[in-house]
Coordinates of C-alpha atoms in Angstrom, one line a residue:
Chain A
X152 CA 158.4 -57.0 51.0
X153 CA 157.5 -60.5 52.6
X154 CA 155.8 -63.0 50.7
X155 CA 152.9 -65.4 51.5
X156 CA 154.0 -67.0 54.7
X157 CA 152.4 -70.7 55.3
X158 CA 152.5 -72.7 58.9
X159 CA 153.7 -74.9 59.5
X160 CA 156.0 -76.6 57.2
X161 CA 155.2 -79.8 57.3
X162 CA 152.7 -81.3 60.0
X163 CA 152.4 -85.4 60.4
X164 CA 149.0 -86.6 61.4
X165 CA 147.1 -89.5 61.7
X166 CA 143.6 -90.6 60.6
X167 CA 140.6 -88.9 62.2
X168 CA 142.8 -86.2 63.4
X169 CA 142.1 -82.8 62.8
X170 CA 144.7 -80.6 60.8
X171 CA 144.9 -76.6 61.0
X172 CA 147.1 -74.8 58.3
X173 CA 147.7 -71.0 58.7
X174 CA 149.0 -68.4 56.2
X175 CA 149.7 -64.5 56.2
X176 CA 149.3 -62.6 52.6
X177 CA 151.5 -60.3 51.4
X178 CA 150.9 -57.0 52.9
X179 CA 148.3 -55.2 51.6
X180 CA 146.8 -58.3 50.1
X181 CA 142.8 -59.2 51.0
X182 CA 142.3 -62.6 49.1
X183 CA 143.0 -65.5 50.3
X184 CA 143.1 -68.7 48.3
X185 CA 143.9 -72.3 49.7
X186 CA 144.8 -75.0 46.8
X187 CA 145.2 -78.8 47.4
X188 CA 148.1 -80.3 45.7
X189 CA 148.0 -84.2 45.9
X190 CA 150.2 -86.6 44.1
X191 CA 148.6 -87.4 40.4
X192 CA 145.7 -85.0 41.1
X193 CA 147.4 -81.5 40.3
X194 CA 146.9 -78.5 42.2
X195 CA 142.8 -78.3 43.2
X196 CA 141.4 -75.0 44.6
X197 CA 140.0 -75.5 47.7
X198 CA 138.9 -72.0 48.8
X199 CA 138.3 -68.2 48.3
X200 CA 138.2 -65.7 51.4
X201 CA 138.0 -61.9 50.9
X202 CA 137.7 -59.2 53.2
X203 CA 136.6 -61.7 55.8
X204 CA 134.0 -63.9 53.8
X205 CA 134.4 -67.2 52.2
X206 CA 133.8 -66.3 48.4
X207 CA 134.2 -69.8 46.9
X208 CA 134.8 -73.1 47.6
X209 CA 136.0 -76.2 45.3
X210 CA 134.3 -79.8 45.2
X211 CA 135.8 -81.0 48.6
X212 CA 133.7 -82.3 51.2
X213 CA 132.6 -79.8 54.3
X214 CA 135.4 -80.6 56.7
X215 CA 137.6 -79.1 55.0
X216 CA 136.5 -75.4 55.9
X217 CA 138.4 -72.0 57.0
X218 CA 138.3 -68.5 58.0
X219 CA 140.1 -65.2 57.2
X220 CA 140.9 -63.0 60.4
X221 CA 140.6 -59.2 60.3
X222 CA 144.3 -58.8 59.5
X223 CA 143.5 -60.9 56.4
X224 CA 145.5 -64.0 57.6
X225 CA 143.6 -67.1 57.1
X226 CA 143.7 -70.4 58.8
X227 CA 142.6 -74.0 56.8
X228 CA 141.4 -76.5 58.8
X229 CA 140.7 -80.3 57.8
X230 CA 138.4 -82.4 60.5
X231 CA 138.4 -86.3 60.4
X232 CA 141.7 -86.4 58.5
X233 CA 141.5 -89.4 55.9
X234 CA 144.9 -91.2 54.2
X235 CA 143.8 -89.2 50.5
X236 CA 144.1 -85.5 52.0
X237 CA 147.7 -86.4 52.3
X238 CA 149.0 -83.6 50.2
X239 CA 150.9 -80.4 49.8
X240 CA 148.6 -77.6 50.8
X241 CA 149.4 -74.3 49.0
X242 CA 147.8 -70.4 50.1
X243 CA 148.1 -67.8 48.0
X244 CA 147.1 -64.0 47.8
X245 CA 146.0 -61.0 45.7
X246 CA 145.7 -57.7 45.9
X247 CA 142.2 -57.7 45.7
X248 CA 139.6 -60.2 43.9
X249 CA 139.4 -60.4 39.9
X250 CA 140.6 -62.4 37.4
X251 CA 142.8 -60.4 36.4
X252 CA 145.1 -59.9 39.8
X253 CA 147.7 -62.4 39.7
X254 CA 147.8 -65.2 42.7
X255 CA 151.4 -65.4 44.8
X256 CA 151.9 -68.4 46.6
X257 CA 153.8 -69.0 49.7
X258 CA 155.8 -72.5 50.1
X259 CA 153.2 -74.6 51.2
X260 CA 152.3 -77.2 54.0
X261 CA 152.9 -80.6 53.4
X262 CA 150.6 -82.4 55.6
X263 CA 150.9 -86.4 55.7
X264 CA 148.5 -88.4 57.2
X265 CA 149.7 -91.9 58.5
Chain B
X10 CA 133.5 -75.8 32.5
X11 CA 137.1 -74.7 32.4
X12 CA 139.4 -76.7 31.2
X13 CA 143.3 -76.5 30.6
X14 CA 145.2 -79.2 29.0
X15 CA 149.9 -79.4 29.2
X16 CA 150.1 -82.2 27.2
X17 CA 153.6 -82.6 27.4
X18 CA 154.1 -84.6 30.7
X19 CA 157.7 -83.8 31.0
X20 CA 160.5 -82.6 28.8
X21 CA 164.1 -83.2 28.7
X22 CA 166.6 -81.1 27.3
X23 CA 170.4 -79.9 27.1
X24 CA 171.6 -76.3 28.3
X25 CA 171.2 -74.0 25.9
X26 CA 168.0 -75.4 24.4
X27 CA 165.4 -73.8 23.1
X28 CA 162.3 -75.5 24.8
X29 CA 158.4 -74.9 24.0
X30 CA 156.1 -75.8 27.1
X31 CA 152.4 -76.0 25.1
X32 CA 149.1 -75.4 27.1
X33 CA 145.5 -75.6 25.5
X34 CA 142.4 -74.0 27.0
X35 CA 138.8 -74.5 27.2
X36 CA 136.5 -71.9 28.1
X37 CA 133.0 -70.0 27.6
X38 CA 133.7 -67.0 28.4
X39 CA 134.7 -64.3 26.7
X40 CA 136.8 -62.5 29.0
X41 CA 139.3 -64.6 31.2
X42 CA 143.2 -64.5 32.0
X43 CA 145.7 -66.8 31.4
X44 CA 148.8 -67.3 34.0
X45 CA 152.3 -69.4 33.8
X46 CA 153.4 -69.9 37.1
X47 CA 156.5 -72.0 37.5
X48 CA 157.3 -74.6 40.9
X49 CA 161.0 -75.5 41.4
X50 CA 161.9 -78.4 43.4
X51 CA 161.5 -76.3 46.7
X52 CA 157.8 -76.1 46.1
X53 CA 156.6 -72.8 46.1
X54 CA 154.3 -71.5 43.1
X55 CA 156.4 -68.6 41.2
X56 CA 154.5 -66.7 39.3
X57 CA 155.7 -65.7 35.6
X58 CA 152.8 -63.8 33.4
X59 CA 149.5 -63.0 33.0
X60 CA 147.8 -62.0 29.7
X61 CA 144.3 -61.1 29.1
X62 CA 142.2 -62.4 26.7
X63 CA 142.1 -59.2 24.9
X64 CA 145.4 -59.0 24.5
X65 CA 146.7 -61.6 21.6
X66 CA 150.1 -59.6 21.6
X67 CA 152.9 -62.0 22.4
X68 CA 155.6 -61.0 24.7
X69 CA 159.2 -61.0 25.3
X70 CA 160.9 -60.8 29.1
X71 CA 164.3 -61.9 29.2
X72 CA 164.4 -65.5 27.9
X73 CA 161.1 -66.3 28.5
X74 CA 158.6 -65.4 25.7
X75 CA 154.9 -66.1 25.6
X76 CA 152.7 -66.9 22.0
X77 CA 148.8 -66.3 23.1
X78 CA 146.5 -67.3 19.8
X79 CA 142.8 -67.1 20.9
X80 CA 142.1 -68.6 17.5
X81 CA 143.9 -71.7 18.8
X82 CA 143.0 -71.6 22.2
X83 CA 146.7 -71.3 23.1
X84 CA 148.9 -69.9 25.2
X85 CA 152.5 -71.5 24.9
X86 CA 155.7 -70.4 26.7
X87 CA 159.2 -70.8 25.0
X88 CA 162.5 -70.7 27.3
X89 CA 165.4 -69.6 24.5
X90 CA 169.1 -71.0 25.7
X91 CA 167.6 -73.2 28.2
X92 CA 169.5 -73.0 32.5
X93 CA 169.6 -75.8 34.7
X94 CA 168.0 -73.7 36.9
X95 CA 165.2 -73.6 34.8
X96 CA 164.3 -76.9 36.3
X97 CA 161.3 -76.9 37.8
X98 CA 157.5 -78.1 37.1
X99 CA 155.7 -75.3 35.0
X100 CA 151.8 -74.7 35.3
X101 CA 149.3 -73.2 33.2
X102 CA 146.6 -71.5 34.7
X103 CA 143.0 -70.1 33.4
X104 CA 141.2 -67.3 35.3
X105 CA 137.1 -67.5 35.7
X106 CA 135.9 -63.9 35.0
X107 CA 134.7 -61.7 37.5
X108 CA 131.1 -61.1 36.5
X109 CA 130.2 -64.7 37.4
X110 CA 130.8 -64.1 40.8
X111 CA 132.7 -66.8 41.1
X112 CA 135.9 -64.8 40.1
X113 CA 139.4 -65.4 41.2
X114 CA 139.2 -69.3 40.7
X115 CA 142.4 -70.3 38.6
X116 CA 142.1 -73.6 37.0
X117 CA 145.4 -74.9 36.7
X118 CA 146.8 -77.4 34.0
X119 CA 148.2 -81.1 35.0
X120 CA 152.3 -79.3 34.9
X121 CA 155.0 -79.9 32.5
X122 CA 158.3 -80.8 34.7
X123 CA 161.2 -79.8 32.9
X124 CA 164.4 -81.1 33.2
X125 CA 167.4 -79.3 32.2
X126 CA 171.2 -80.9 31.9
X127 CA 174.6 -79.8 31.4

């Protein structure tokens, strides 16, 4: 069974650029989540999509924003790149939303902004 | 608001060691889930356990065993005859329960980085 998939690997960009990160869930999976993990500030959720519909977001300004497609993949985008969202951006999935379902995470996408 | 404290920045220890990775919780509710996920070098998240909060039984897989004590708020994870390849940055996560609507959330603790040599 494949994992969570993440796009691209690593993506170089420069201020006031806009960024857009894609992931696939596992199969079968219809949560989304998209976490922020920046150097000295741990790993920071950033958003929630189920069954097509943004569920919940973190405290991070509103351009940072995303959608989930019908096939449940989901696609983060960041407008008017600054040097601090410099990070590696993690997606994960469940197999449906509760507490109790655990999270799986794909490798990430390391976005730098220069 | 949810809380959850790894005190122990990072460890260091010889193969074969036993090694205890702590991780303290704060929360309100009085149902919620507790997860261990563990991030080698490569940088995906690897997920390990989850444990309820009804569930103070601790558990055994392999080398990896898991003490939960509500009482305590804690949920500690002990790696018996410690592997190199057990190097990696392990996370302790907290779950926000579903009836908030606001379920799903996991709240992770800072990491403990472990480092593991011959």
């Amino acid at each position: 069974e494949a994992g969570v998939t993440q796009s691209p690997t690593h993506l170089i960009k420069t201020r006031g650029q806009q960024a857009t990160l894609r992931c696939s869930p596992i199969s079968g999976h219809t949560s989304v989540y998209w976490y922020q993990q920046a150097l000295g500030l741990g790993l920071q959720f950033l958003l929630w999509y189920d069954e097509g519909e943004e569920r919940n977001r973190g405290n991070f300004p509103p351009r940072f924003s995303g959608r989930q497609f019908p096939n449940y993949s989901s696609e983060l985008n960041v407008n008017a790149l600054e040097l601090e969202d410099s990070a590696l951006y993690l997606c994960a999935s469940s197999l449906y939303s509760g507490g109790n379902q655990p999270q799986h995470f794909g490798d990430g996408t390391r976005l730098s902004i220069l | 608001a949810q809380k959850v404290t790894q005190a122990q920045t990072e460890i260091s220890v010889v193969e074969k060691e036993d090694v205890t990775l702590d991780c303290v919780y704060e929360t309100r509710d009085t149902t919620y889930y507790l997860f261990w996920y563990k991030q080698p070098p490569s940088g995906e998240l690897v997920f390990l356990i989850r444990r309820n909060s009804f569930d103070e039984q601790n558990e055994i897989s392999g080398r990896y065993s898991w003490n939960f004590q509500k009482s305590t708020s804690s949920f500690n994870f002990t790696i018996t005859a410690s592997q190199v390849v057990d190097s990696a940055v392990y996370f302790c996560a907290l779950s926000e329960p579903l009836n908030t609507g606001t379920a799903s959330k996991l709240t992770f603790g800072t990491g403990t980085r472990l480092q593991v040599t011959l």
